[in-house]
Amino acid sequence: MPISKSGRPAGKFASQGEDLAAHRQTEESIVAAGALQSAIFNSANFSSIATDARGVIQIFNVGAERMLGYTAAEVMNTITPADISDPQELIARAKALSAELATPITPGFEALVFKASRGIEDIYELTYIRKDGTRFPAVVSVTALRDAPGTIIGYLLIGTDNTARKLVEEEQKKSDQRLRDQQFYTRSLIESNIDALMTTDPSGIITDVNKQMEALTGCTRDELIGAPFKDCFTDPDRAEAGIKRVLSEKSVTDYELTARARDGKQTVVSYNATTFYDRKRTLQGVFAAARDVTERKRVEAELQQAKADAESASRTKSDFLASMSHEIRTPMNSIMGIADLLAKTALTPEQDKYVQIFRRSGDNLLNLINDILDLSKVEASQLDLERTGFSLTDHLEKVIEMVAPRAAQKGLSLVWMIAPDVSNDLVGDPARLRQVLLNLLGNAIKFTLTGRVSLSVERDQDGSNPTDLRFTVVDTGIGIPGDKLRQVFERFTQADSSTTRRFGGSGLGLTISKQLVELMGGRIWVESEIEVGSRFGFSVPLAIWADADRPKLAPRDADADVPQPRLRILLAEDSPDNRTIALAYLADTPHRVDVAETGAIACAMVEACRYDLVLMDRQMPVMDGLTATRTIRAWEAANDRPLTPIIALTASALKGDRETCLAAGCTAYLTKPIKQDVLLHAIREHSTLKVPAATASPAEDQTRPAARKLAARRPAYLLNCRQTAIDLDAALAGLDFETVILLGHNLRGSGGAFGFQAITDLGAGLEAAGERRDGAATRAGVMALSAFLDQAEAAPSAA
């Protein structure tokens, strides 16, 4: 074989080798290109659907399967792409293309490929319908497939899921709409504001204004934007200083400036401003509001002048009244003194009659002078209230003593009453309180011809303060017409102001009463009915006079004093039966007893009211007695209050229980069941007011009324115990041993007092079983309790 100089085969053989190599290279390129096309065509990221010339699907790639839910076998040679497209969109597309291209186009596959069939690039959006009926938006690119001569042999539709982009576009639309709405809302707020509003950049250049600012300056919005803020005011330096102050202090309030309009008009404004920032907290400028205060300044000046004139007039009036009072009192003193001296001499009946007229007229005139002087002091704010401790009972007794002769002279019944829950020891202004009561009682007696006048004192349930007291004066007098009720508290006004009226007087008493009550922080009112009577009431806040506030008295001989004031006792007890026992024991004593059902309530009541002694049950829900005692002691120490005697009441009598109670702050310790004489002795021994023991009868005699009351309550107590047995059974079923302990404890403390020692013993056993978490022993105790109750209810006397 010939060999060329280069070493390659020569001639025909060399040419054949080169052709073979080229052919292999071409085949490899074709294979590579085919592989690349196959990889692209079968990509799962987009759908590739190829049809024949009629539109019948011939190729359905993996991406199409994944997007549409069909397998290739289900659609190939079966349907066209139009069958998986929204039919309404096909109709709309056919109509639009027909108009665009001036050619009738049939809705269906033709509408999808018409442009591509004419060689026009076509990319459009449509909605594909999946096999399961769900829809999704897609962007589709359509290409006509042609053979070598150019004849269309089919179409290729490449689609991508447009859902994500659609969502983004939709959210963007919503965001844009929200932004437009917010801008519109903000602009509406700015324009609807009554103040002149503006924004400036940090250098004080105006960036926006509202119509009020345009009106204030006489300039248009375009003229103002870009202008220096300071140029809008008569004092540019002060205006610029206002901007700088906002920038340094972040805000300015009531900074006074005078705005100057284009026509020279000047307006005093209150300038209020604050800095504002973008989302990155970068300073953007100042937001300012200027309110026209010209009218306010004028009104303020007028009010200041009116106030000064009124104060001057009030001082002049008060000085005049004080001077006149002094001048009138001097001769009045002589007149009344002489009348009193004459009354003590030997006079004929006629002379005595004249002297009494002098005395009554003098008293009336002096009362009138006092009323006028008091009224002038109240109006001039010169009347100061005292704040001192006083006894309500003693105070009312003195008031009644002062009006009783006038009531007796007319044959009227005069009665008074203080509700049991009203504290006797109060802090307030007793003199002014007495003045109001004397005015109301005096009026009631004056306008009552027959019947009675009554005074009652009770806690005001409608008041904001728990120590507010309500005083009510009721009479059976002539009454007040409805159309006159609103006038009775006006000065120099009477319900009957005619020249034929039966009753005299200045009409100042009720006016002064109203002024004094309101000065004390209270309110006054009246209800009345003609020929039936009137009811005057007033409510005032009065504090409780604690022992720590009272002056120290020199010790006195106890034997020379018995009876001391009744005690105010707080009973803290959650068991209704035990409350019944304690209240029965104390029913025949003068003591007043308040009840708290939990330790927490007891603490609140001690803080609100001064008690002479507290009877504290040890075991209670919410807050037990020992915790309550410690809380009370802490409150007393923190508020520098004297210690309230606290007697612990408990069914526990084990070693160490007494020490535990005393360590918690209790004064003494009593075990249940408690006998009446033991309880009374403990109260006498440990109360803040030592109550002497009764000597008129033996202790046994004192216990008999209580024993009779408790005996009468036995049937009800047994019913309560029956319910307790049911509750115990339910607690046991739920393994609620805490409830077993509590119910057993209550039985232990109450049974003996009602005469059922067996219930006390059974309660102790149940309490102990609950503490051991012993279900069997608890069930046995409940059964024993039920059996005993059956026996007791059948024959209570035998039990």
CSV table of N, CA and C in Angstrom, one decimal, residues 302-396:
chain,number,residue,atom,x,y,z
A,302,GLU,N,-61.1,88.6,78.6
A,302,GLU,CA,-62.4,89.0,79.2
A,302,GLU,C,-62.7,88.2,80.5
A,303,LEU,N,-62.4,86.9,80.4
A,303,LEU,CA,-62.7,86.1,81.6
A,303,LEU,C,-61.8,86.5,82.8
A,304,GLN,N,-60.5,86.8,82.5
A,304,GLN,CA,-59.6,87.3,83.5
A,304,GLN,C,-60.1,88.6,84.2
A,305,GLN,N,-60.6,89.4,83.3
A,305,GLN,CA,-61.1,90.7,83.8
A,305,GLN,C,-62.4,90.5,84.6
A,306,ALA,N,-63.3,89.6,84.1
A,306,ALA,CA,-64.5,89.3,84.8
A,306,ALA,C,-64.2,88.7,86.1
A,307,LYS,N,-63.2,87.7,86.2
A,307,LYS,CA,-62.9,87.1,87.4
A,307,LYS,C,-62.3,88.1,88.4
A,308,ALA,N,-61.5,89.0,87.9
A,308,ALA,CA,-61.0,90.0,88.8
A,308,ALA,C,-62.1,90.9,89.4
A,309,ASP,N,-63.0,91.3,88.5
A,309,ASP,CA,-64.1,92.1,88.9
A,309,ASP,C,-65.0,91.4,89.9
A,310,ALA,N,-65.3,90.1,89.7
A,310,ALA,CA,-66.1,89.3,90.6
A,310,ALA,C,-65.4,89.1,91.9
A,311,GLU,N,-64.1,88.9,91.9
A,311,GLU,CA,-63.4,88.7,93.2
A,311,GLU,C,-63.4,90.0,94.0
A,312,SER,N,-63.2,91.1,93.2
A,312,SER,CA,-63.3,92.4,93.9
A,312,SER,C,-64.6,92.7,94.5
A,313,ALA,N,-65.7,92.4,93.7
A,313,ALA,CA,-67.1,92.6,94.2
A,313,ALA,C,-67.3,91.7,95.4
A,314,SER,N,-66.9,90.4,95.3
A,314,SER,CA,-67.1,89.5,96.4
A,314,SER,C,-66.4,89.9,97.7
A,315,ARG,N,-65.1,90.4,97.5
A,315,ARG,CA,-64.4,90.9,98.7
A,315,ARG,C,-65.1,92.1,99.3
A,316,THR,N,-65.6,93.0,98.4
A,316,THR,CA,-66.3,94.2,98.9
A,316,THR,C,-67.6,93.8,99.6
A,317,LYS,N,-68.3,92.8,99.0
A,317,LYS,CA,-69.6,92.3,99.7
A,317,LYS,C,-69.3,91.7,101.0
A,318,SER,N,-68.2,90.8,101.0
A,318,SER,CA,-67.9,90.1,102.3
A,318,SER,C,-67.5,91.1,103.4
A,319,ASP,N,-66.7,92.1,102.9
A,319,ASP,CA,-66.2,93.1,103.9
A,319,ASP,C,-67.4,93.9,104.4
A,320,PHE,N,-68.3,94.2,103.5
A,320,PHE,CA,-69.5,94.9,104.0
A,320,PHE,C,-70.3,94.1,104.9
A,321,LEU,N,-70.6,92.9,104.6
A,321,LEU,CA,-71.4,92.0,105.4
A,321,LEU,C,-70.8,91.8,106.8
A,322,ALA,N,-69.4,91.6,106.8
A,322,ALA,CA,-68.7,91.4,108.0
A,322,ALA,C,-68.9,92.7,108.9
A,323,SER,N,-68.7,93.8,108.2
A,323,SER,CA,-68.8,95.1,109.0
A,323,SER,C,-70.2,95.3,109.5
A,324,MET,N,-71.2,95.1,108.7
A,324,MET,CA,-72.6,95.2,109.1
A,324,MET,C,-72.9,94.2,110.2
A,325,SER,N,-72.4,93.0,110.1
A,325,SER,CA,-72.7,92.0,111.1
A,325,SER,C,-72.2,92.5,112.5
A,326,HIS,N,-71.0,93.1,112.4
A,326,HIS,CA,-70.4,93.6,113.7
A,326,HIS,C,-71.2,94.7,114.2
A,327,GLU,N,-71.6,95.6,113.3
A,327,GLU,CA,-72.3,96.8,113.7
A,327,GLU,C,-73.7,96.4,114.3
A,328,ILE,N,-74.3,95.4,113.7
A,328,ILE,CA,-75.7,95.1,114.1
A,328,ILE,C,-75.6,94.3,115.4
A,329,ARG,N,-74.6,93.4,115.5
A,329,ARG,CA,-74.5,92.6,116.7
A,329,ARG,C,-74.3,93.4,118.0
A,330,THR,N,-73.6,94.5,117.9
A,330,THR,CA,-73.4,95.3,119.1
A,330,THR,C,-74.7,95.8,119.7
A,331,PRO,N,-75.6,96.4,119.0
A,331,PRO,CA,-76.9,96.8,119.6
A,331,PRO,C,-77.7,95.6,119.9
A,332,MET,N,-77.6,94.6,119.1
A,332,MET,CA,-78.4,93.4,119.3
A,332,MET,C,-78.0,92.7,120.6
A,333,ASN,N,-76.8,92.8,120.9
A,333,ASN,CA,-76.3,92.2,122.2
A,333,ASN,C,-77.0,92.9,123.4
A,334,SER,N,-77.1,94.2,123.3
A,334,SER,CA,-77.7,95.0,124.3
A,334,SER,C,-79.2,94.7,124.4
A,335,ILE,N,-79.8,94.6,123.3
A,335,ILE,CA,-81.3,94.4,123.2
A,335,ILE,C,-81.6,93.0,123.8
A,336,MET,N,-80.8,92.0,123.4
A,336,MET,CA,-81.1,90.6,123.9
A,336,MET,C,-80.7,90.5,125.3
A,337,GLY,N,-79.6,91.1,125.7
A,337,GLY,CA,-79.2,91.1,127.1
A,337,GLY,C,-80.2,91.7,128.0
A,338,ILE,N,-80.7,92.9,127.7
A,338,ILE,CA,-81.8,93.5,128.5
A,338,ILE,C,-83.0,92.7,128.5
A,339,ALA,N,-83.4,92.0,127.4
A,339,ALA,CA,-84.6,91.2,127.3
A,339,ALA,C,-84.4,90.0,128.3
A,340,ASP,N,-83.2,89.4,128.3
A,340,ASP,CA,-83.0,88.3,129.2
A,340,ASP,C,-83.0,88.7,130.7
A,341,LEU,N,-82.5,90.0,131.0
A,341,LEU,CA,-82.5,90.5,132.4
A,341,LEU,C,-84.0,90.8,132.8
A,342,LEU,N,-84.7,91.4,131.8
A,342,LEU,CA,-86.1,91.7,132.2
A,342,LEU,C,-86.9,90.4,132.4
A,343,ALA,N,-86.6,89.3,131.7
A,343,ALA,CA,-87.3,88.1,131.9
A,343,ALA,C,-87.1,87.5,133.3
A,344,LYS,N,-86.0,87.9,133.9
A,344,LYS,CA,-85.7,87.3,135.3
A,344,LYS,C,-86.3,88.2,136.4
A,345,THR,N,-87.0,89.3,136.0
A,345,THR,CA,-87.6,90.2,137.0
A,345,THR,C,-89.0,89.8,137.2
A,346,ALA,N,-89.6,90.4,138.2
A,346,ALA,CA,-91.1,90.2,138.4
A,346,ALA,C,-91.9,91.0,137.4
A,347,LEU,N,-92.5,90.3,136.6
A,347,LEU,CA,-93.3,90.9,135.5
A,347,LEU,C,-94.8,90.5,135.5
A,348,THR,N,-95.6,91.4,135.1
A,348,THR,CA,-97.0,91.0,134.9
A,348,THR,C,-97.1,90.0,133.7
A,349,PRO,N,-98.1,89.3,133.6
A,349,PRO,CA,-98.3,88.4,132.5
A,349,PRO,C,-98.2,89.1,131.1
A,350,GLU,N,-98.7,90.3,131.1
A,350,GLU,CA,-98.7,91.0,129.8
A,350,GLU,C,-97.3,91.5,129.5
A,351,GLN,N,-96.5,91.9,130.6
A,351,GLN,CA,-95.2,92.3,130.4
A,351,GLN,C,-94.3,91.1,130.0
A,352,ASP,N,-94.5,90.0,130.6
A,352,ASP,CA,-93.7,88.8,130.2
A,352,ASP,C,-94.0,88.4,128.8
A,353,LYS,N,-95.2,88.6,128.3
A,353,LYS,CA,-95.6,88.3,126.9
A,353,LYS,C,-94.7,89.2,126.0
A,354,TYR,N,-94.6,90.5,126.3
A,354,TYR,CA,-93.9,91.4,125.5
A,354,TYR,C,-92.4,91.0,125.5
A,355,VAL,N,-91.9,90.7,126.7
A,355,VAL,CA,-90.5,90.4,126.8
A,355,VAL,C,-90.1,89.1,125.9
A,356,GLN,N,-91.0,88.1,126.0
A,356,GLN,CA,-90.8,86.9,125.2
A,356,GLN,C,-90.8,87.2,123.7
A,357,ILE,N,-91.7,88.2,123.3
A,357,ILE,CA,-91.6,88.6,121.9
A,357,ILE,C,-90.3,89.2,121.5
A,358,PHE,N,-89.8,90.1,122.5
A,358,PHE,CA,-88.4,90.6,122.2
A,358,PHE,C,-87.4,89.5,122.1
A,359,ARG,N,-87.4,88.5,122.9
A,359,ARG,CA,-86.4,87.5,122.9
A,359,ARG,C,-86.5,86.6,121.6
A,360,ARG,N,-87.7,86.3,121.3
A,360,ARG,CA,-87.9,85.5,120.0
A,360,ARG,C,-87.4,86.3,118.8
A,361,SER,N,-87.8,87.5,118.8
A,361,SER,CA,-87.4,88.4,117.6
A,361,SER,C,-85.9,88.5,117.6
A,362,GLY,N,-85.3,88.7,118.7
A,362,GLY,CA,-83.9,88.8,118.8
A,362,GLY,C,-83.2,87.6,118.3
A,363,ASP,N,-83.7,86.4,118.8
A,363,ASP,CA,-83.1,85.2,118.3
A,363,ASP,C,-83.2,85.0,116.8
A,364,ASN,N,-84.4,85.4,116.3
A,364,ASN,CA,-84.6,85.2,114.8
A,364,ASN,C,-83.7,86.2,114.1
A,365,LEU,N,-83.5,87.4,114.6
A,365,LEU,CA,-82.7,88.4,113.9
A,365,LEU,C,-81.2,87.9,113.9
A,366,LEU,N,-80.8,87.4,115.1
A,366,LEU,CA,-79.4,86.9,115.2
A,366,LEU,C,-79.2,85.7,114.3
A,367,ASN,N,-80.1,84.8,114.2
A,367,ASN,CA,-80.0,83.7,113.3
A,367,ASN,C,-79.9,84.1,111.8
A,368,LEU,N,-80.7,85.2,111.5
A,368,LEU,CA,-80.6,85.7,110.1
A,368,LEU,C,-79.2,86.3,109.8
A,369,ILE,N,-78.7,87.0,110.8
A,369,ILE,CA,-77.4,87.7,110.6
A,369,ILE,C,-76.3,86.6,110.5
A,370,ASN,N,-76.4,85.5,111.3
A,370,ASN,CA,-75.5,84.4,111.1
A,370,ASN,C,-75.6,83.7,109.8
A,371,ASP,N,-76.8,83.5,109.3
A,371,ASP,CA,-77.0,82.9,108.0
A,371,ASP,C,-76.4,83.7,106.9
A,372,ILE,N,-76.7,85.0,106.9
A,372,ILE,CA,-76.2,85.9,105.9
A,372,ILE,C,-74.6,85.9,105.9
A,373,LEU,N,-74.1,85.9,107.1
A,373,LEU,CA,-72.6,86.0,107.2
A,373,LEU,C,-72.0,84.6,106.7
A,374,ASP,N,-72.6,83.5,107.1
A,374,ASP,CA,-72.1,82.2,106.6
A,374,ASP,C,-72.2,82.1,105.1
A,375,LEU,N,-73.4,82.6,104.5
A,375,LEU,CA,-73.5,82.5,103.1
A,375,LEU,C,-72.5,83.3,102.4
A,376,SER,N,-72.2,84.5,102.9
A,376,SER,CA,-71.2,85.3,102.2
A,376,SER,C,-69.8,84.7,102.3
A,377,LYS,N,-69.5,84.0,103.4
A,377,LYS,CA,-68.2,83.3,103.5
A,377,LYS,C,-68.1,82.1,102.6
A,378,VAL,N,-69.2,81.4,102.4
A,378,VAL,CA,-69.2,80.3,101.5
A,378,VAL,C,-68.9,80.8,100.1
A,379,GLU,N,-69.7,81.8,99.7
A,379,GLU,CA,-69.6,82.3,98.3
A,379,GLU,C,-68.2,82.9,98.1
A,380,ALA,N,-67.6,83.5,99.1
A,380,ALA,CA,-66.3,84.1,98.9
A,380,ALA,C,-65.1,83.1,99.2
A,381,SER,N,-65.5,81.8,99.4
A,381,SER,CA,-64.5,80.8,99.6
A,381,SER,C,-63.7,81.1,100.9
A,382,GLN,N,-64.3,81.7,101.8
A,382,GLN,CA,-63.6,82.1,103.1
A,382,GLN,C,-64.0,81.2,104.2
A,383,LEU,N,-64.9,80.2,104.0
A,383,LEU,CA,-65.3,79.3,105.0
A,383,LEU,C,-64.4,78.1,105.0
A,384,ASP,N,-63.6,77.9,106.0
A,384,ASP,CA,-62.8,76.7,106.1
A,384,ASP,C,-63.4,75.6,106.9
A,385,LEU,N,-63.3,74.4,106.5
A,385,LEU,CA,-63.8,73.2,107.2
A,385,LEU,C,-62.8,72.7,108.2
A,386,GLU,N,-63.3,72.3,109.3
A,386,GLU,CA,-62.5,71.6,110.3
A,386,GLU,C,-62.4,70.1,110.0
A,387,ARG,N,-61.4,69.5,110.5
A,387,ARG,CA,-61.3,68.0,110.4
A,387,ARG,C,-60.8,67.5,111.7
A,388,THR,N,-61.8,67.1,112.5
A,388,THR,CA,-61.6,66.6,113.8
A,388,THR,C,-62.4,65.4,114.2
A,389,GLY,N,-62.0,64.6,115.2
A,389,GLY,CA,-62.7,63.5,115.6
A,389,GLY,C,-63.9,63.8,116.5
A,390,PHE,N,-65.0,63.1,116.3
A,390,PHE,CA,-66.1,63.3,117.2
A,390,PHE,C,-67.0,62.0,117.3
A,391,SER,N,-67.8,62.0,118.3
A,391,SER,CA,-68.7,60.9,118.5
A,391,SER,C,-70.0,61.2,117.8
A,392,LEU,N,-70.5,60.3,116.9
A,392,LEU,CA,-71.7,60.6,116.2
A,392,LEU,C,-72.9,60.6,117.2
A,393,THR,N,-72.9,59.6,118.1
A,393,THR,CA,-74.0,59.5,119.0
A,393,THR,C,-74.1,60.8,119.9
A,394,ASP,N,-73.0,61.2,120.5
A,394,ASP,CA,-73.0,62.4,121.3
A,394,ASP,C,-73.4,63.6,120.5
A,395,HIS,N,-72.9,63.7,119.3
A,395,HIS,CA,-73.2,64.8,118.4
A,395,HIS,C,-74.7,64.9,118.2
A,396,LEU,N,-75.3,63.8,117.8
A,396,LEU,CA,-76.8,63.8,117.5
A,396,LEU,C,-77.6,64.1,118.7
